[in-house]
PDB file of C-alpha atoms in Angstrom:
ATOM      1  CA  UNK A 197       0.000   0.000   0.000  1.00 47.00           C
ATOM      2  CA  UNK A 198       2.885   2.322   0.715  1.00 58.00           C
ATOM      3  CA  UNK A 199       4.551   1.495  -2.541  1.00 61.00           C
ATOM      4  CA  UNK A 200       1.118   2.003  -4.467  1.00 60.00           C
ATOM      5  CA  UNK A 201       0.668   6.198  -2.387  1.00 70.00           C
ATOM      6  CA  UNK A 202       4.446   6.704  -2.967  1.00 74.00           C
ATOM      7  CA  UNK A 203       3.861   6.186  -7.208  1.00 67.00           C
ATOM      8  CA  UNK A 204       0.658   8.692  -7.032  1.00 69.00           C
ATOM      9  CA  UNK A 205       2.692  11.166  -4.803  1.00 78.00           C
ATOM     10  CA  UNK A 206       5.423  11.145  -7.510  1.00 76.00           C
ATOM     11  CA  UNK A 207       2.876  11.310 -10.203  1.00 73.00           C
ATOM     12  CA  UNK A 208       1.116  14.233  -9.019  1.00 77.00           C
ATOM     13  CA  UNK A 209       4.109  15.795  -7.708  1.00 81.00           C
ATOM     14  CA  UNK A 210       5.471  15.260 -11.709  1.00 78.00           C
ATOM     15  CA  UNK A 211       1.757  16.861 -12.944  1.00 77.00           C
ATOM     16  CA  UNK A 212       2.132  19.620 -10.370  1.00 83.00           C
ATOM     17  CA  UNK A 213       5.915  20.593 -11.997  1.00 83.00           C
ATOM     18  CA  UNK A 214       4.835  20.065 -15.380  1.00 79.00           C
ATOM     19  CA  UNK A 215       2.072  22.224 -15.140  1.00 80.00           C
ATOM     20  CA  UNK A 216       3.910  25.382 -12.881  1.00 86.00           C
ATOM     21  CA  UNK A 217       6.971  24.699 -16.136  1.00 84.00           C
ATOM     22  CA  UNK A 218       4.542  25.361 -18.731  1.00 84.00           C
ATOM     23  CA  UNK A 219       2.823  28.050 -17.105  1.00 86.00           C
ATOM     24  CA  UNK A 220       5.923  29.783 -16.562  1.00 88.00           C
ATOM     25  CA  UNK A 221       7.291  29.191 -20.112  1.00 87.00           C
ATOM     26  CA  UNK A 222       3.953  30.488 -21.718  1.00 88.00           C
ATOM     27  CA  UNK A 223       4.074  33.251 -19.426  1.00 90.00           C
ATOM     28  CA  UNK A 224       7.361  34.360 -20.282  1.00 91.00           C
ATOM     29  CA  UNK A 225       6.742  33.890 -24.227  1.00 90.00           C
ATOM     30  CA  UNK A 226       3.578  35.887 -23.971  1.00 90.00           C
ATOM     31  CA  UNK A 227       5.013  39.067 -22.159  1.00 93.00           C
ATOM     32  CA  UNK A 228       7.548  38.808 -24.370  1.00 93.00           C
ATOM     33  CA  UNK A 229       4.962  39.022 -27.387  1.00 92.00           C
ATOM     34  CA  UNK A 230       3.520  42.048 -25.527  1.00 93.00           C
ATOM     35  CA  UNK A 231       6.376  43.616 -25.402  1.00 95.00           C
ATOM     36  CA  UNK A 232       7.058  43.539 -29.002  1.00 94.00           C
ATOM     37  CA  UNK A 233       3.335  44.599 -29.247  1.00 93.00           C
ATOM     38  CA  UNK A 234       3.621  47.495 -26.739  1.00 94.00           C
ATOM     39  CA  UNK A 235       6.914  48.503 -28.617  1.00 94.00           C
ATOM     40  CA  UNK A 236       4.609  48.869 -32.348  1.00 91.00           C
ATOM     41  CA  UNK A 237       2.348  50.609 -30.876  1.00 90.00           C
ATOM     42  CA  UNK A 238       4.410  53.078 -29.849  1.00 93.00           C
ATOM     43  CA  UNK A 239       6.395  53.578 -32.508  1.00 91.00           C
ATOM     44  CA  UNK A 240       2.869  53.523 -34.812  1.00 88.00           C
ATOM     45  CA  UNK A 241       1.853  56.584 -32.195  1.00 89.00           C
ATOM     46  CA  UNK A 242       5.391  58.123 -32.910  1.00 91.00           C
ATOM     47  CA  UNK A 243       4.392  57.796 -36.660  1.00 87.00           C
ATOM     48  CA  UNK A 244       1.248  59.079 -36.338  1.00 85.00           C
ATOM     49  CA  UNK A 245       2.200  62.366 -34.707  1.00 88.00           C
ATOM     50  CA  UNK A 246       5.404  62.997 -37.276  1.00 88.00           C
ATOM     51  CA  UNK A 247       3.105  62.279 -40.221  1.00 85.00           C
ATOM     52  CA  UNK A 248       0.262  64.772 -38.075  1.00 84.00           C
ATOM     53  CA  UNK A 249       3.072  67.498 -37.990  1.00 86.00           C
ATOM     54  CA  UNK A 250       4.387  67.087 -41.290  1.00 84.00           C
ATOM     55  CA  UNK A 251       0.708  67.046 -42.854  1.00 81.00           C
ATOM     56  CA  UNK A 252       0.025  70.227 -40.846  1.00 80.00           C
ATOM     57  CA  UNK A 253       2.939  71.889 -42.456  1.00 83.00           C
ATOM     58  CA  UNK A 254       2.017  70.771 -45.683  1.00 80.00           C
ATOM     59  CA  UNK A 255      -1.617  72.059 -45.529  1.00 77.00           C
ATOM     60  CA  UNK A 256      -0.719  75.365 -44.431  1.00 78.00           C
ATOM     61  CA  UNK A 257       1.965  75.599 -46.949  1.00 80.00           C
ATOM     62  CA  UNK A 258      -0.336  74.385 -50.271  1.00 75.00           C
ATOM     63  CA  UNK A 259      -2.051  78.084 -50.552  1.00 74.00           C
ATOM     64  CA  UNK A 260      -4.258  77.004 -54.082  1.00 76.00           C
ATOM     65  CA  UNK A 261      -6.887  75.053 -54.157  1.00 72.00           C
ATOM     66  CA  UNK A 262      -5.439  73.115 -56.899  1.00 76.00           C
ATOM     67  CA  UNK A 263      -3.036  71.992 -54.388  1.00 76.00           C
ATOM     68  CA  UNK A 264      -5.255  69.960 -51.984  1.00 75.00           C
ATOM     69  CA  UNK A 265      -6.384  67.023 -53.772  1.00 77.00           C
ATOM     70  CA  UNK A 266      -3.206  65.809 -54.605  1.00 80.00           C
ATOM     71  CA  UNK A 267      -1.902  66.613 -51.386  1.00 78.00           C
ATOM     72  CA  UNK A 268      -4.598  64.899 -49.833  1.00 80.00           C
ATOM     73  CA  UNK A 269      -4.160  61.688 -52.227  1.00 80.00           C
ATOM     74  CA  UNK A 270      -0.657  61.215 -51.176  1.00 79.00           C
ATOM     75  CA  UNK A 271      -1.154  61.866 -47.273  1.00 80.00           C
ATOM     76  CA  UNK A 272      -4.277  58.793 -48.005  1.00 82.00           C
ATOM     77  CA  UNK A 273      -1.502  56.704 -49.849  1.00 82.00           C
ATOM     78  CA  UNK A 274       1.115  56.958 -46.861  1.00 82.00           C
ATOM     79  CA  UNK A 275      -1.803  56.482 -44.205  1.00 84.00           C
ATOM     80  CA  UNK A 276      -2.850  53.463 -46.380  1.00 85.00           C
ATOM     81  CA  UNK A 277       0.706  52.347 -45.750  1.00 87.00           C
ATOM     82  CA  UNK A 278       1.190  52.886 -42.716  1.00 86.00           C
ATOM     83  CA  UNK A 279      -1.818  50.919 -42.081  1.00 86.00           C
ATOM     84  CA  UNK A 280      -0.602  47.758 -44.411  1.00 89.00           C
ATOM     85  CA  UNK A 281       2.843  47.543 -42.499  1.00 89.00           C
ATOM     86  CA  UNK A 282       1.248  47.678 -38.973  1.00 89.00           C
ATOM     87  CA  UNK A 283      -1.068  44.434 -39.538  1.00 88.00           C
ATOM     88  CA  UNK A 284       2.342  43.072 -41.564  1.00 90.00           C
ATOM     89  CA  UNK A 285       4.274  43.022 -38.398  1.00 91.00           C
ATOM     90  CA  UNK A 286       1.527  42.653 -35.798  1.00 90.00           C
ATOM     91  CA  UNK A 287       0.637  39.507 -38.173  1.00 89.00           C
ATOM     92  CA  UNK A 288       4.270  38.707 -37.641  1.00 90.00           C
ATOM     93  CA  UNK A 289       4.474  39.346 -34.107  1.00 91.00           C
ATOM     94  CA  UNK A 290       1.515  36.953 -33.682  1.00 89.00           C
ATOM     95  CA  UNK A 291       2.366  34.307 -36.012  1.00 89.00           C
ATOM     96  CA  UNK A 292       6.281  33.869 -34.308  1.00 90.00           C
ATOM     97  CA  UNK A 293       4.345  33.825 -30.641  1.00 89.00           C
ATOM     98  CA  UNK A 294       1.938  30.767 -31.695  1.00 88.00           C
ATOM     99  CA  UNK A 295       4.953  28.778 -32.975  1.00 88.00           C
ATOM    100  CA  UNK A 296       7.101  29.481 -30.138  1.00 88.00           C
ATOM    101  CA  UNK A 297       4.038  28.531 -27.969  1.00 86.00           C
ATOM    102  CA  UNK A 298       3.202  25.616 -29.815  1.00 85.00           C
ATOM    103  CA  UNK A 299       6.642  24.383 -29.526  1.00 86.00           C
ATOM    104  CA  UNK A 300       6.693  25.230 -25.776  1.00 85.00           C
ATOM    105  CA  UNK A 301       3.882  22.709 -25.553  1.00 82.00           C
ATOM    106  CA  UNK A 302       5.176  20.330 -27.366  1.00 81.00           C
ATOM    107  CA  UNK A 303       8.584  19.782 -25.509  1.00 83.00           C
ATOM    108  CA  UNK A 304       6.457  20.051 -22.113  1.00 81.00           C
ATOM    109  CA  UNK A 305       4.465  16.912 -23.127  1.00 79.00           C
ATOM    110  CA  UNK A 306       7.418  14.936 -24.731  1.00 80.00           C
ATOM    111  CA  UNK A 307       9.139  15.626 -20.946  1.00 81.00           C
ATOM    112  CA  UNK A 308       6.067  14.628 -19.391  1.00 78.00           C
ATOM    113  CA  UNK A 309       5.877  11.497 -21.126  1.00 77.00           C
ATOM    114  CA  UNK A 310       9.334  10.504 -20.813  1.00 79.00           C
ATOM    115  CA  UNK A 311       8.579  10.792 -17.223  1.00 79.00           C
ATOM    116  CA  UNK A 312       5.742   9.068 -17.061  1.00 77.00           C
ATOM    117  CA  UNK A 313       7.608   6.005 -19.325  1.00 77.00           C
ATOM    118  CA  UNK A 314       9.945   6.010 -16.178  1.00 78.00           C
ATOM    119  CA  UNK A 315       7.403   5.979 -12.883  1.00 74.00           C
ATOM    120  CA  UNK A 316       5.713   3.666 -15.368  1.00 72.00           C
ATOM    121  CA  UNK A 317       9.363   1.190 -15.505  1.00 74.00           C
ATOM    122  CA  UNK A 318       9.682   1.971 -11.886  1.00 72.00           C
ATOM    123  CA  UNK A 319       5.978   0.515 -10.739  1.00 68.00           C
ATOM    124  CA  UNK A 320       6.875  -2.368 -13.762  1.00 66.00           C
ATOM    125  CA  UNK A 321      10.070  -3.620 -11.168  1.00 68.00           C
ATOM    126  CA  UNK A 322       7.821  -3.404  -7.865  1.00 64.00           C
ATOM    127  CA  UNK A 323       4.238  -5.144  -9.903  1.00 60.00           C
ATOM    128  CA  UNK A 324       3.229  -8.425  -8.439  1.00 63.00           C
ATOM    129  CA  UNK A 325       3.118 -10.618 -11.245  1.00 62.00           C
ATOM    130  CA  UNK A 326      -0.727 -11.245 -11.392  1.00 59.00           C
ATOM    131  CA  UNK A 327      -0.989  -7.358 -12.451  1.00 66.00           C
ATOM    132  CA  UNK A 328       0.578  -8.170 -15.704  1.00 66.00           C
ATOM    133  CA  UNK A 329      -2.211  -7.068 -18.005  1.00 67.00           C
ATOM    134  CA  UNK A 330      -2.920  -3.850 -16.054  1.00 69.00           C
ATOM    135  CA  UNK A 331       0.447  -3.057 -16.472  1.00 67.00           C
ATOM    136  CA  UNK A 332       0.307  -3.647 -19.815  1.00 72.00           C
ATOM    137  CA  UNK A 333      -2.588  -1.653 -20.513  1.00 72.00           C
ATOM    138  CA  UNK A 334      -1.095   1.345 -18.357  1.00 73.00           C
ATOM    139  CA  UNK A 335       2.409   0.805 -21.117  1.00 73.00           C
ATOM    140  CA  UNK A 336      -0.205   1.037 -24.079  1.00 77.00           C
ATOM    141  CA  UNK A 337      -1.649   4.108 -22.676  1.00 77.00           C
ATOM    142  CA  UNK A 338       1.719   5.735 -22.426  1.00 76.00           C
ATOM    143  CA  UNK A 339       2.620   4.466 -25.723  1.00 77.00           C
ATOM    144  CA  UNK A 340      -0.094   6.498 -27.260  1.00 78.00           C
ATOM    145  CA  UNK A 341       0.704   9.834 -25.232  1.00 77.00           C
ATOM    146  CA  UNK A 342       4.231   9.404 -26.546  1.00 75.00           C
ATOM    147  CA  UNK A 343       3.281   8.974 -30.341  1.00 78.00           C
ATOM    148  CA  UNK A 344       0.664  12.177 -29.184  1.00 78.00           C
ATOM    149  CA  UNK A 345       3.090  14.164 -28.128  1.00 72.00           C
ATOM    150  CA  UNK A 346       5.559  12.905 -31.290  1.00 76.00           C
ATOM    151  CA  UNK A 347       2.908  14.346 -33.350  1.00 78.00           C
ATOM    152  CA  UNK A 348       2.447  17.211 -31.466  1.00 76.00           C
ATOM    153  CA  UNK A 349       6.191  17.947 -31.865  1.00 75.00           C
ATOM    154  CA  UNK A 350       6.158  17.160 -35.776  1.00 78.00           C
ATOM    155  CA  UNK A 351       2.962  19.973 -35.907  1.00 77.00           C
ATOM    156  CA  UNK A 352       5.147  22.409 -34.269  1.00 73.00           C
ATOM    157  CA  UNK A 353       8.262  21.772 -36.388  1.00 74.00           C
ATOM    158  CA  UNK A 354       5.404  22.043 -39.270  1.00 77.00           C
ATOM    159  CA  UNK A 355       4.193  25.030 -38.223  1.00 73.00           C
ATOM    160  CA  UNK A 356       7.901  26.996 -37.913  1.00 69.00           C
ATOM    161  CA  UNK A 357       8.765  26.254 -41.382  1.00 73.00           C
ATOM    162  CA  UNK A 358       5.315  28.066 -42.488  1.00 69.00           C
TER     163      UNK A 358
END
């Protein structure tokens, strides 16, 4: 009985780490996206209020009327840009996050599952040999996270070369 509460102790002690490890790693990759984030949106507002100034300065110095509408189409056309390259690298931004994320993930279940193979071999040394077909149903089980997580690993390796 012992031997049985000291394998779930490790196991949820293993659950516990693996969760608080991927937690911590998602955290850390998704300030670090909202960083970048923060960062474009400043330097969009920094933009913005150049452009603002230089617009200003353009308008007061176009005295015709003849003047405005071309004025006016080429402030659109660098507003239009502006607007193109902000969704380009806030696409970017967003698009480098989910594969890092994904790829967090992905190396957080293949460790979990390597550990799990191991309490799994450790129980295997200590299982009375009537328990043989439990045991081997708990092996399949782990079998099958392992090619899950395999696959989750090939997706992620998938989705960084996209």
């Amino acid at each position: 009985m012992v031997f049985l509460q000291d394998h779930l102790s490790r196991a949820t002690k293993m659950q516990i780490e693996s969760g608080w490890k991927t937690a911590g790693l998602l955290t850390d990759r998704l300030i670090d996206s909202l960083k970048q984030v923060a960062e474009l949106h400043f330097s969009l507002a920094m933009a913005t209020v150049q452009q603002a100034n230089f617009a200003t300065r353009q308008w007061m110095a176009a005295g015709q009327p003849q003047h405005f509408v071309p004025l006016a189409a080429s402030q659109l056309e660098s507003e239009v840009q502006r607007l193109l390259d902000y969704g380009y690298y806030l696409t970017g931004i967003a698009s480098v996050t989910l594969v890092d994320m994904t790829k967090i993930a992905g190396s957080v279940a293949a460790d979990t599952s390597n550990r799990m193979r191991e309490l799994a071999e450790d129980a295997d040394h200590a299982v009375p040999s009537g328990c043989k077909a439990a045991d081997y149903i708990i092996r399949q089980l782990i079998s099958l996270v392992g090619a899950a997580c395999d696959e989750l690993m090939k997706f992620a390796q998938y989705a960084a070369r996209t």
